[in-house]
Coordinates of C-alpha atoms and ligand atoms in Angstrom, one line a residue:
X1 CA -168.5 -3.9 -109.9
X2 CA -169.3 -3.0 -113.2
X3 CA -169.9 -5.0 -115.7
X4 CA -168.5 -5.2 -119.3
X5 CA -170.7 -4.8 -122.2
X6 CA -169.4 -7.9 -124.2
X7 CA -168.3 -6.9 -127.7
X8 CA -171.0 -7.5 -130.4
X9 CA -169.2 -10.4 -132.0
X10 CA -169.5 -12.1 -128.6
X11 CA -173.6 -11.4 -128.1
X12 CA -173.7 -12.9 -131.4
X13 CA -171.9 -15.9 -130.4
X14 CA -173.8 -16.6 -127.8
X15 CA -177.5 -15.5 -128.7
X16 CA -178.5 -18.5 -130.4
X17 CA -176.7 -22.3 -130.1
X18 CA -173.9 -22.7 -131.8
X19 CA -173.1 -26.1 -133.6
X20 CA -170.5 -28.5 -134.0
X21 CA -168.0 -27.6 -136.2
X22 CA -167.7 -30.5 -138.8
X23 CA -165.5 -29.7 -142.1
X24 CA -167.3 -26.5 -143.0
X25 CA -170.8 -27.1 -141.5
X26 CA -172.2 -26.5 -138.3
X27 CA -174.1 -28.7 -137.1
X28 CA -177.2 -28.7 -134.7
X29 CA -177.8 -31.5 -132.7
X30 CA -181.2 -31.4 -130.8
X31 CA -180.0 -32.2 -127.1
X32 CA -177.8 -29.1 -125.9
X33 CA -175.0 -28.6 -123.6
X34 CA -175.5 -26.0 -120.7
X35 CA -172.9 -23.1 -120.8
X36 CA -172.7 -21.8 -117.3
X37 CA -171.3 -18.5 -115.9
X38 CA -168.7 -19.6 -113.0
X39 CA -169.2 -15.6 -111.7
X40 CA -173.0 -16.0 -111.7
X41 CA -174.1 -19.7 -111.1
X42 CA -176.0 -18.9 -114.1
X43 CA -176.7 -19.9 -117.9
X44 CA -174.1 -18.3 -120.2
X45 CA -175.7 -19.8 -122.9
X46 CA -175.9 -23.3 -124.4
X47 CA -174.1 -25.0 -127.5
X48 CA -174.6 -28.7 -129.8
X49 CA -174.0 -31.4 -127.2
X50 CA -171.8 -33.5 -129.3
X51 CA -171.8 -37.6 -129.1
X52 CA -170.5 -40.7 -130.4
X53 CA -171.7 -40.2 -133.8
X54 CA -171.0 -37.1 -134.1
X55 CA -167.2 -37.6 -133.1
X56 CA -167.7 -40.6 -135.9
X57 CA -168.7 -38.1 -138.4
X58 CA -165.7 -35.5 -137.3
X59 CA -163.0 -38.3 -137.5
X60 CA -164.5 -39.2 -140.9
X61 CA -164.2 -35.5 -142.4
X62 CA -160.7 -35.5 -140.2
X63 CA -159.5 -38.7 -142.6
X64 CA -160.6 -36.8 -145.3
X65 CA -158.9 -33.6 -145.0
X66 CA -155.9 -35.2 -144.4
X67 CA -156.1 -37.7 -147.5
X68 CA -157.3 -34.6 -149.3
X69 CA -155.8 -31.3 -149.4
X70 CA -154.1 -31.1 -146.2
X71 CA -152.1 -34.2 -147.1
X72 CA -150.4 -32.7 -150.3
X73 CA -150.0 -29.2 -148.9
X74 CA -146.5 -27.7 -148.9
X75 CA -144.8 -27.1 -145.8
X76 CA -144.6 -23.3 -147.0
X77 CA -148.3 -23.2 -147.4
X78 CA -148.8 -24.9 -143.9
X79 CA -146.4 -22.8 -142.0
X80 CA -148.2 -19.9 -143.4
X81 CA -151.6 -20.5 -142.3
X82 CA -150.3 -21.6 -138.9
X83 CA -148.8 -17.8 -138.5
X84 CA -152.6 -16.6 -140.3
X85 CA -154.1 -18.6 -137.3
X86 CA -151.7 -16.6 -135.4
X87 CA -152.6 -13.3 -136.5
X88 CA -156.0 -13.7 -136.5
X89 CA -156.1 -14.8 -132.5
X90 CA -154.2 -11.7 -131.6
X91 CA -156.5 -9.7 -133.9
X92 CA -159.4 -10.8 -132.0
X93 CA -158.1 -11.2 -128.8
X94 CA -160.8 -9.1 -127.0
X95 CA -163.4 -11.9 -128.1
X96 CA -161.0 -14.6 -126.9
X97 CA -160.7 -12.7 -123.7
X98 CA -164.5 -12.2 -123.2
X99 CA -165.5 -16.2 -124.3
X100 CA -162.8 -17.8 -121.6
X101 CA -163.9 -14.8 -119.1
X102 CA -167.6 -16.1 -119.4
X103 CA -167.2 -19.7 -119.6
X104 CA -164.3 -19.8 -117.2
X105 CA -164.8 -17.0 -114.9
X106 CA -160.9 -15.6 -115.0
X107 CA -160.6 -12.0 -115.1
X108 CA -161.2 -10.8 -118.8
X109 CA -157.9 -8.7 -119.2
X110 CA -156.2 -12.0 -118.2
X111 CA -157.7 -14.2 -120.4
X112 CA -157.0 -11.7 -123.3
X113 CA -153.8 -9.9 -122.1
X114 CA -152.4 -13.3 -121.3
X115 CA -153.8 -16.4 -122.3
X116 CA -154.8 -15.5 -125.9
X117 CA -151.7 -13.9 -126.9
X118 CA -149.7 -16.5 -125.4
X119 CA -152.0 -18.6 -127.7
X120 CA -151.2 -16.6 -130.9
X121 CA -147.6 -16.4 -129.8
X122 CA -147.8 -20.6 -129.9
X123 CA -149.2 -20.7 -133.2
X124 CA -146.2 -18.5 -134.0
X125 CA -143.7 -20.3 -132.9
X126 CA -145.0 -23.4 -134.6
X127 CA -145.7 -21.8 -138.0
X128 CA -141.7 -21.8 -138.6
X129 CA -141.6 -25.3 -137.7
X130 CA -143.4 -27.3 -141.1
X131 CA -140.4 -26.4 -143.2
X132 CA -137.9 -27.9 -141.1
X133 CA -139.3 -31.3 -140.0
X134 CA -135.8 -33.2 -141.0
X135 CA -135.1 -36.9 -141.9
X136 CA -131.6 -38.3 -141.4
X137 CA -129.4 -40.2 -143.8
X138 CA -127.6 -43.0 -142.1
X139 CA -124.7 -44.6 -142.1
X140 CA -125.4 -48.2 -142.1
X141 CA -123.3 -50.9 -142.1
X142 CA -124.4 -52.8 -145.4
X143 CA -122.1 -52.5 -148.0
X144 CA -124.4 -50.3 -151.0
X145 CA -127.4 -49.9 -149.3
X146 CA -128.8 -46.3 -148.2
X147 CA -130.7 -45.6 -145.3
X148 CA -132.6 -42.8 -144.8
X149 CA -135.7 -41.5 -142.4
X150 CA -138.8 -39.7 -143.4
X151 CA -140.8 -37.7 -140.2
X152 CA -144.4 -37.8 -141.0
X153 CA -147.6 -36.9 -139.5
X154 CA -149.9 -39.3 -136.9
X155 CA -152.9 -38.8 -138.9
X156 CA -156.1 -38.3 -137.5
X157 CA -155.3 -36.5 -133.7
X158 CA -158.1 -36.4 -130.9
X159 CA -157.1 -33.8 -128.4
X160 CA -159.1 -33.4 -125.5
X161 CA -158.1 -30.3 -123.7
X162 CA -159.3 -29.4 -120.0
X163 CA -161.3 -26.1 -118.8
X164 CA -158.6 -24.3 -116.8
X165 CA -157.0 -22.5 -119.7
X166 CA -159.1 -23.0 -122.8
X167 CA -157.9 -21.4 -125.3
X168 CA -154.5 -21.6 -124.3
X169 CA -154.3 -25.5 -123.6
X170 CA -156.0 -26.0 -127.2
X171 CA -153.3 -24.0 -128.9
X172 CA -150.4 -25.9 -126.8
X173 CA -151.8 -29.2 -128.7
X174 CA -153.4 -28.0 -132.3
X175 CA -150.4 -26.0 -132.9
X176 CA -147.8 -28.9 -132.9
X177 CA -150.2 -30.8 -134.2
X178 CA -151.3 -29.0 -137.2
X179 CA -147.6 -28.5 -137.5
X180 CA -146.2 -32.0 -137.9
X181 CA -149.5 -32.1 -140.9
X182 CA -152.0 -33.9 -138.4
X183 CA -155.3 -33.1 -138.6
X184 CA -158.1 -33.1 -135.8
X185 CA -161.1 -33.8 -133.9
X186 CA -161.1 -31.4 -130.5
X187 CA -163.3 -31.8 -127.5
X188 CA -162.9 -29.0 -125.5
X189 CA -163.9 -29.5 -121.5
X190 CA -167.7 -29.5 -120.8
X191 CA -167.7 -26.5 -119.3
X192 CA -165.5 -24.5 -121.5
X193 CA -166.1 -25.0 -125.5
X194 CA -166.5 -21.6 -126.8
X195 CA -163.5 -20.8 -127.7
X196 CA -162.8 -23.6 -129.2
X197 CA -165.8 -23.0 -131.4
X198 CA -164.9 -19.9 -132.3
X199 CA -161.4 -21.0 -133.1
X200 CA -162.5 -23.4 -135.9
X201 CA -164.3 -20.6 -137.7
X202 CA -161.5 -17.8 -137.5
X203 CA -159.0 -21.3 -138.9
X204 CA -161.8 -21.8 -141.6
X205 CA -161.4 -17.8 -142.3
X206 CA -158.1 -17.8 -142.6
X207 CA -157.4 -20.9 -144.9
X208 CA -157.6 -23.7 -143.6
X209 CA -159.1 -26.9 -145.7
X210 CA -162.4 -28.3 -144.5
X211 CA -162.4 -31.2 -142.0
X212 CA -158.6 -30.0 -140.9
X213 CA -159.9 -28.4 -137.7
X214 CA -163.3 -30.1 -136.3
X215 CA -164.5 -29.0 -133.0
X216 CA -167.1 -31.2 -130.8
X217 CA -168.4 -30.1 -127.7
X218 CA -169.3 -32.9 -125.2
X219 CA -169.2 -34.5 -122.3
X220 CA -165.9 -36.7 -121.3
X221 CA -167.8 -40.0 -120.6
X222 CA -169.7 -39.7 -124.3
X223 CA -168.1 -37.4 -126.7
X224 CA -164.6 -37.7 -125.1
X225 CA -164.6 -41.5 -124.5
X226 CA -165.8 -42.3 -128.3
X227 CA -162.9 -40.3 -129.2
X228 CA -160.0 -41.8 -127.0
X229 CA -161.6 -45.5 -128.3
X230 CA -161.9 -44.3 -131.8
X231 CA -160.8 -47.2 -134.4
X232 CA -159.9 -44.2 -137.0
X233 CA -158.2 -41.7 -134.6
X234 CA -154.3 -42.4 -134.5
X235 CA -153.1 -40.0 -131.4
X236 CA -155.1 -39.0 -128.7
X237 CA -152.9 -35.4 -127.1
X238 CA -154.9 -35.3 -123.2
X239 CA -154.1 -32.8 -120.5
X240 CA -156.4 -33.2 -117.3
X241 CA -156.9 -35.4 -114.3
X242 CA -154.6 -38.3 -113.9
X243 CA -158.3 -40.6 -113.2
X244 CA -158.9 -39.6 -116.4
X245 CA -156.0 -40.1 -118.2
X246 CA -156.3 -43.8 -117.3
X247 CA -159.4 -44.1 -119.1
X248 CA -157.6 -42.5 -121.9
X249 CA -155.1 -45.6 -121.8
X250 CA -157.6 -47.8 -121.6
X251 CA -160.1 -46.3 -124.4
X252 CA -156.8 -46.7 -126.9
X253 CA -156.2 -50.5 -126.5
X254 CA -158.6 -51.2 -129.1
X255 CA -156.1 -49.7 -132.0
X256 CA -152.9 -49.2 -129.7
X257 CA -153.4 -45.5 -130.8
X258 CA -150.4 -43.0 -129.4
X259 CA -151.0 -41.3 -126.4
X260 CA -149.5 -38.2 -125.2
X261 CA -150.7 -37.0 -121.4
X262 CA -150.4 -34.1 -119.2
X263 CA -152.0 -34.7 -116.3
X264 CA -152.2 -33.7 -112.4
X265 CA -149.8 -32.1 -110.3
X266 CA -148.8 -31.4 -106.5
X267 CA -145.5 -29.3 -107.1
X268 CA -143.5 -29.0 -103.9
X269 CA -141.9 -25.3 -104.0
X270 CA -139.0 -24.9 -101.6
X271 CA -138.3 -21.6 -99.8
X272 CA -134.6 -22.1 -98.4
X273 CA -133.2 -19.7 -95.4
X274 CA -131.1 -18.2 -97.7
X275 CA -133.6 -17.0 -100.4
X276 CA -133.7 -13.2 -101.7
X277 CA -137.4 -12.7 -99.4
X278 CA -139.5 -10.4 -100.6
X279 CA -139.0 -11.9 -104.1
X280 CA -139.4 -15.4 -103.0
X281 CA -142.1 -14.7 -101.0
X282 CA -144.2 -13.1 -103.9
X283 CA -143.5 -15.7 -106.5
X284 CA -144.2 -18.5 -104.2
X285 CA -147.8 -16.9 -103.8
X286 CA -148.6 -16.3 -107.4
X287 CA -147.0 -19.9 -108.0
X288 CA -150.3 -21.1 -106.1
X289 CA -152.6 -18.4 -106.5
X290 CA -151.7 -17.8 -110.4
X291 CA -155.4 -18.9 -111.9
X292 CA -157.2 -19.3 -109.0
X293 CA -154.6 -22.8 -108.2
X294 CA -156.6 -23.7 -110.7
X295 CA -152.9 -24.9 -112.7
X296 CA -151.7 -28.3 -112.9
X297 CA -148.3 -26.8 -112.2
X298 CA -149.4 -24.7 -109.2
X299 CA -146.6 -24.6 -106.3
X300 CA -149.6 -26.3 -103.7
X301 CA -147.1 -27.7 -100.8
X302 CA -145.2 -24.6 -99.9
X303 CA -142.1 -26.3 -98.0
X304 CA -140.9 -23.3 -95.9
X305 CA -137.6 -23.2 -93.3
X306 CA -138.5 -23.4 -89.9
X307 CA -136.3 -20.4 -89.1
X308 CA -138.4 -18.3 -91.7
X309 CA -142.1 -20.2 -91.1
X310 CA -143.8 -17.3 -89.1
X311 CA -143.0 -14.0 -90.9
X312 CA -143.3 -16.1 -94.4
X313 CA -147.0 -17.5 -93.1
X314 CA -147.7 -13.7 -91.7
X315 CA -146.8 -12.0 -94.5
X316 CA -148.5 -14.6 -97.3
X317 CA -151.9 -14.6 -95.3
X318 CA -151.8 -10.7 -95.5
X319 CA -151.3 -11.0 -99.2
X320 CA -154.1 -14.0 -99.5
X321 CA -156.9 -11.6 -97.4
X322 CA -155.8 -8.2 -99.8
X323 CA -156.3 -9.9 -103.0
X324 CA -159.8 -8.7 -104.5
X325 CA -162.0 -11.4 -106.4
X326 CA -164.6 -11.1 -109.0
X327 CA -166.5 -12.0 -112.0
X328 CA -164.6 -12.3 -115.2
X329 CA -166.5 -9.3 -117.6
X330 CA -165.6 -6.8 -114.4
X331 CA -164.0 -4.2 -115.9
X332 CA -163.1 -3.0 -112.0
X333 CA -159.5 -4.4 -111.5
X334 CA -159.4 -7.7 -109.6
X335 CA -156.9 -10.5 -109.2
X336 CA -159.1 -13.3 -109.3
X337 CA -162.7 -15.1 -110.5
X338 CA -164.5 -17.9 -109.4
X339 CA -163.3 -21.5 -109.7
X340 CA -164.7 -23.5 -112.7
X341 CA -168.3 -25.0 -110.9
X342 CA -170.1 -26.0 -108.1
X343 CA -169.1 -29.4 -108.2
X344 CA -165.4 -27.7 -108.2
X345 CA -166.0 -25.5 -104.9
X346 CA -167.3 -28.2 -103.0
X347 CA -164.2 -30.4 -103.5
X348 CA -161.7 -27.1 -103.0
X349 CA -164.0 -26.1 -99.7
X350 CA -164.5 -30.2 -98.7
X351 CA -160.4 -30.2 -98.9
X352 CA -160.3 -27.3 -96.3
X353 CA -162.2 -28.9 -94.3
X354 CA -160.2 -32.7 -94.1
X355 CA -157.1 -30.5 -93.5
X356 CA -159.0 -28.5 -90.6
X357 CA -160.2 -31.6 -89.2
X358 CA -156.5 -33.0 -89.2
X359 CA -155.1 -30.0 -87.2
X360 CA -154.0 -28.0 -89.9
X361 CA -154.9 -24.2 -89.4
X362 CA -156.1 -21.7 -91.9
X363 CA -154.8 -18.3 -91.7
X364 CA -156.7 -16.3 -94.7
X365 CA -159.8 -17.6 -96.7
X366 CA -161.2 -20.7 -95.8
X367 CA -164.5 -20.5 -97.3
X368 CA -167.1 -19.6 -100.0
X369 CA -166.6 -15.8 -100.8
X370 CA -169.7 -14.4 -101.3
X371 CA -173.4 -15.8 -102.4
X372 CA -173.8 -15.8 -106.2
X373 CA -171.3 -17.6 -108.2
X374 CA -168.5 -19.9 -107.1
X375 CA -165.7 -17.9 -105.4
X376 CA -163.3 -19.4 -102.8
X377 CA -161.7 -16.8 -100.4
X378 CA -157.9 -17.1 -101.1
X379 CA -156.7 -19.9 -98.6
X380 CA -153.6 -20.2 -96.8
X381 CA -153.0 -23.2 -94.3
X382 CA -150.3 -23.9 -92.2
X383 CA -149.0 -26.8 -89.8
X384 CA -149.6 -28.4 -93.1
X385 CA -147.8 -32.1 -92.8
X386 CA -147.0 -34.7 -95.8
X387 CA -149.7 -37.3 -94.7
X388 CA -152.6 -34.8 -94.7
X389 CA -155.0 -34.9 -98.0
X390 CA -154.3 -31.7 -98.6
X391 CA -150.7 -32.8 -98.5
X392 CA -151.5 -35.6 -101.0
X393 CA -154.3 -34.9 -103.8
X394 CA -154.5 -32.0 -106.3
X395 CA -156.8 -29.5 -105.0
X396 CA -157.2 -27.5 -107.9
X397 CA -158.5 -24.5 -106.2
X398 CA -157.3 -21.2 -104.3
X399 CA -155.6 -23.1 -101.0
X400 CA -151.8 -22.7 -100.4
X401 CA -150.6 -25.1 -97.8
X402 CA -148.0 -24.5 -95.8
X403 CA -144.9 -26.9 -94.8
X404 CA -142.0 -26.5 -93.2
X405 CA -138.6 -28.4 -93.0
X406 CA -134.5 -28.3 -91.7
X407 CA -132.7 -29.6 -94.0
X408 CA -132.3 -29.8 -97.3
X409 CA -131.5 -33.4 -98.1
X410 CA -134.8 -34.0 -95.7
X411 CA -136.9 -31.2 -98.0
X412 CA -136.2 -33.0 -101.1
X413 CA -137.0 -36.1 -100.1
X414 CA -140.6 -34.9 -99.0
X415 CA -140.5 -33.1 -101.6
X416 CA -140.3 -36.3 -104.2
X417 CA -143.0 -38.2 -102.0
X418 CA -145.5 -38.1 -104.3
X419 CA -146.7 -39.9 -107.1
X420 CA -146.9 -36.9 -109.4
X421 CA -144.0 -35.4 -111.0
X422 CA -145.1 -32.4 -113.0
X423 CA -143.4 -29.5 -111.5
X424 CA -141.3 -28.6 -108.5
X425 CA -138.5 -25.4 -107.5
X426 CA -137.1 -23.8 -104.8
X427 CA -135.4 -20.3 -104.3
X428 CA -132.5 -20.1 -102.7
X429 CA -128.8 -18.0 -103.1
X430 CA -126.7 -21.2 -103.2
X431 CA -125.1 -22.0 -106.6
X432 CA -124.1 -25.1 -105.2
X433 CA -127.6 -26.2 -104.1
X434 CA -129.3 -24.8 -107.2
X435 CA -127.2 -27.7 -108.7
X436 CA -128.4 -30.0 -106.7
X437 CA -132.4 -29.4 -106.7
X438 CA -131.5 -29.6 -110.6
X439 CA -130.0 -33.3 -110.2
X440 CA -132.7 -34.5 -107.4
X441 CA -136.0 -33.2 -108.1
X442 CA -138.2 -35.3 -110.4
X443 CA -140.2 -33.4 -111.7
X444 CA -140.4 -32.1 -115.9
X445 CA -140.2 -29.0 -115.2
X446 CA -138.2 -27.2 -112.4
X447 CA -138.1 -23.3 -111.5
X448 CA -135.2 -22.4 -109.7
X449 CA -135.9 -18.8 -108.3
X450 CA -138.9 -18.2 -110.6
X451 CA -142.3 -19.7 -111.0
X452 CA -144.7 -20.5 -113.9
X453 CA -142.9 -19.4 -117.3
X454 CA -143.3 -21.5 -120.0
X455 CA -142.2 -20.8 -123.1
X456 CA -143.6 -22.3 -126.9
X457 CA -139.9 -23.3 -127.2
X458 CA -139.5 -24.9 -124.2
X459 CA -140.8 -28.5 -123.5
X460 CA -143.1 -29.1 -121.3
X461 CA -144.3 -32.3 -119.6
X462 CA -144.9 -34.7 -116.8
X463 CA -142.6 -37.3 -115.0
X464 CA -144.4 -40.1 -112.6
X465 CA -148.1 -40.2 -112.9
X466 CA -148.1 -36.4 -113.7
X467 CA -148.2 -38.7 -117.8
X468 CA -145.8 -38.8 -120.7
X469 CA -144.7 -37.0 -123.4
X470 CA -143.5 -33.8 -123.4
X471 CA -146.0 -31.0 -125.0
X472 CA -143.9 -27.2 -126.8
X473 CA -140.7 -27.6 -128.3
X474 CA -138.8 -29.7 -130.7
X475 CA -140.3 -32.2 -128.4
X476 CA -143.6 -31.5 -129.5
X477 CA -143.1 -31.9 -133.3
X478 CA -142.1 -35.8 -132.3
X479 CA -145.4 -36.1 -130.5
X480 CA -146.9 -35.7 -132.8
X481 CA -144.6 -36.8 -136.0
X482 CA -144.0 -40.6 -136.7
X483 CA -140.2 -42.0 -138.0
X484 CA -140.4 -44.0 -141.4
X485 CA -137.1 -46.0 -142.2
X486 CA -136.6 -46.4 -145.9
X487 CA -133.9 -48.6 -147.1
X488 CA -132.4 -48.4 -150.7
X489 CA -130.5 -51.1 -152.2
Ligands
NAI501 P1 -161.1 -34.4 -116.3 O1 -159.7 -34.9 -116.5 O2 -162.2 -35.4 -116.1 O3 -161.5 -33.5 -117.7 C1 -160.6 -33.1 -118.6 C2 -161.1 -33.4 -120.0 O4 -161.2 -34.8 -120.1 C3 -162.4 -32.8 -120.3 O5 -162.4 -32.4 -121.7 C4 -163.4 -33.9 -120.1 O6 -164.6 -33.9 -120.8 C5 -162.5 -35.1 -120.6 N1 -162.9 -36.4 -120.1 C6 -163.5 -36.7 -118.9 N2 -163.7 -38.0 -118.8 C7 -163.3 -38.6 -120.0 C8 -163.2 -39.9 -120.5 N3 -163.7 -41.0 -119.8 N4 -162.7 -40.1 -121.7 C9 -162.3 -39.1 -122.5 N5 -162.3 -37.8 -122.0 C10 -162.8 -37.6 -120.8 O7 -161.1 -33.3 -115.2 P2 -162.4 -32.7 -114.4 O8 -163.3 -33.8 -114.0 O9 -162.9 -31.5 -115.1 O10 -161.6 -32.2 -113.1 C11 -161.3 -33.1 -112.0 C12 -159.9 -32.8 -111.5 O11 -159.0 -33.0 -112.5 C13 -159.7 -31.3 -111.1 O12 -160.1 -31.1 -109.8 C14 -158.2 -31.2 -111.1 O13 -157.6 -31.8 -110.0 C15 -157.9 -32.1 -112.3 N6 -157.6 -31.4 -113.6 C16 -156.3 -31.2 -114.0 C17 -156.1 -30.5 -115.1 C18 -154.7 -30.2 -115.6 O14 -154.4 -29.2 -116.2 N7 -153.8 -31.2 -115.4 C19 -157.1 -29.8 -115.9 C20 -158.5 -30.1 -115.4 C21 -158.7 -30.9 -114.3
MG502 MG1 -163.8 -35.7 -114.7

């Protein structure tokens, strides 16, 4: 192992706590939030532990912004500081890389290679997006009146974004947001805010107005609740638990503010007889394994045909017991880090253990990886069966479970028996049946032969109690965009 040194910008960050990020102040608040090192079980550093007043104070400079320069920008002027954003994220990738790798504990080159310039690519694809949010003029049936719509922001949005990807799952909602001329209050997940904080100064760099962007670091049940209750927030944009995106619904009744949610997952990943192997084999593992299962879309019931189960389960527990693990600032290749906490590895390892105790049997992993820090071995279970737990909840963590199944008509009925509809797929040769998994499967998103991709373009969303709305896309510009009907007589 060795260790990178982080860059200087980075041990400036993090030598002394940083504040909330209010309009153009940061702002120290005397109790402090603990930022720990997943790789290490240790303190990263610590940052302004952000509460109800202080989400009061962001949503106030928030109204501001918007009723104030942000509100009477041009679209050119806001498409171009969406693609400055953009740039400036790419530019300092490396520091993106390093915050998620010490707050999160993914591999560094990941978190950079991937997750931030997936991030600036968002912005990106957003930034051309201002100048063409379009009314309609329609044809009514009232003799000499006009009709015509007018698409105009929410107002003040609250996103509260989860730890798993954290700079990437704040650009999938600010981006759209900032887009369709929102502005915003941010609580990043308690375990993860740097980047988020960082974020709001490289958007103040660039160009961005004063109270556009406000960042607040807390904890769900202070900072996050205040916000989803919040009389003067209009949207709140969620992705996390499905538990917790119930609180969301109810924290909005006060105001009936909009809601958009992203929530859990169990994806059911189908591996037909008929599959191309080697290449199904390998994207079904990184479907689980991708982020340490750490994605709400990770494929985590792994329905496999009977006729294929044993070499399939041989050949994906020798892949599980190869792959190396290790802190995220190790500049020595490695596929994985640790999962996000303690808290986190005793649910992932207490999982394990219901599914042991129900006759399942583990093949690779199935246990804490070595003594410092909160590493799972890569799990793979089979004799997995639909009433199990591990069949049932989200576990969030490094454990594929294995299924298996006869027929197809049978496979996508288990495969629908759940109350989460996030993501689901299959691979298989048939043309015919490809069709089919498209009509049947309920899910919002459906990979066919492929796992994973998602694309800024492409929407992206839940059906069942995997929540509502759907996040990228032209789909995300009416998330966050209201219709105003204006009649003309
Ligand atoms: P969580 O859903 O509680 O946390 C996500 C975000 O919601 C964080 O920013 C948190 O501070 C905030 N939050 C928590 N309680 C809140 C409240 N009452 N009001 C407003 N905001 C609140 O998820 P948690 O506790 O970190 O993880 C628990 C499980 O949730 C995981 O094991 C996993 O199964 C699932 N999860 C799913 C994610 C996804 O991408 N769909 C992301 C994170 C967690
Ligand atoms: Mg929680």
């Amino acid at each position: 192992m060795t260790l990178l040194t982080p860059h200087k910008d980075v041990s400036a960050f993090l030598a002394s706590p940083q504040g909330l990020r209010i309009g153009d102040a940061r702002i120290e608040t005397s109790a402090l939030l603990d930022v720990i090192d997943p790789s290490f079980d240790t303190l990263a550093t610590q940052v302004a532990l952000g509460g109800a007043d202080d989400i009061d104070h962001a949503v106030a400079a928030a109204r501001a912004a918007l009723e104030g320069p942000w509100g009477s920008i041009t679209t050119h002027d806001r498409g171009q500081l969406l693609w400055r954003l953009a740039d400036a994220i790419e530019e300092n990738k490396q520091i993106f890389g390093e915050l998620d790798a010490i707050d999160n504990g993914k591999p560094m080159h990941v978190a950079r290679d991937v997750d931030a310039v997936y991030s600036a690519r968002h912005f990106r694809y957003f930034a051309g997006w201002p100048s063409k949010i379009e009314g309609r003029t329609i044809p009514v049936s009232s003799p000499g009146k006009m009709n015509f719509t007018k698409v105009e922001p929410v107002g003040v949005c609250g996103l509260i974004t989860p730890w798993n990807y954290p700079t990437l799952m704040m650009a999938w909602k600010l981006a759209p947001a900032l887009a369709a001329g929102n502005t915003i209050v941010l609580k990043p997940a308690e375990q993860t805010p740097l980047s988020a904080l960082y974020l709001a100064d490289l958007a103040l760099k660039v160009g961005f107005p004063p109270g556009v962007i406000n960042v607040v670091p807390g904890f769900g049940r202070d900072a996050g609740a205040a916000l989803a209750a919040h009389p003067g927030v209009d949207k709140v944009g969620f992705t996390g638990s499905t538990e917790t995106g119930r609180r969301i619904i109810e924290g909005s009744v006060g105001n009936l503010k909009k809601i958009s949610l992203e929530l859990g997952g169990k994806a059911a990943n189908i591996l037909f007889d008929d599959a191309d192997l080697d290449k199904a084999i390998e994207g079904s593992f990184w479907a689980l394994f991708g982020n340490n299962g750490q994605s709400c879309t990770a494929g985590a019931r792994l329905f496999v045909h009977r006729s294929i189960k044993e070499q399939v389960a041989d050949r994906l527990a020798e892949m599980a017991k190869a792959l190396s693990v290790g802190p995220g600032m190790d500049t020595t290749a490695h596929d994985l880090g640790p999962v996000i906490s303690r808290p986190q590895m005793e649910k992932v390892l207490n999982y394990i253990q219901a599914g042991r105790a129900r006759g399942a049997e583990v093949i690779a992993g199935g246990a804490q990886q070595g003594d410092s820090g909160y590493f799972v071995a890569p799990t793979v279970i089979q004799s997995v069966t639909d009433d199990m737990t591990i069949a049932r909840e989200e576990i969030f963590g490094p454990v594929l479970c294995l299924l298996d199944f006869e027929d197809e008509d049978e496979v996508i009925a288990r495969a629908n028996d759940t109350d989460f509809g996030l993501a689901a797929g299959g691979w298989t040769r048939d043309v015919s049946r490809v069709m089919r998994l498209s009509d049947q499967l309920k899910a919002g998103t459906l990979w066919i032969n492929t796992w994973g991709d998602t694309d800024a373009a492409s929407p992206f969303g839940g059906m069942k109690q995997s929540g509502y709305g759907r996040e990228m896309g032209e789909e995300a510009i009416a998330l966050y965009s209201q219709t105003k009907s204006v009649w003309l007589g």
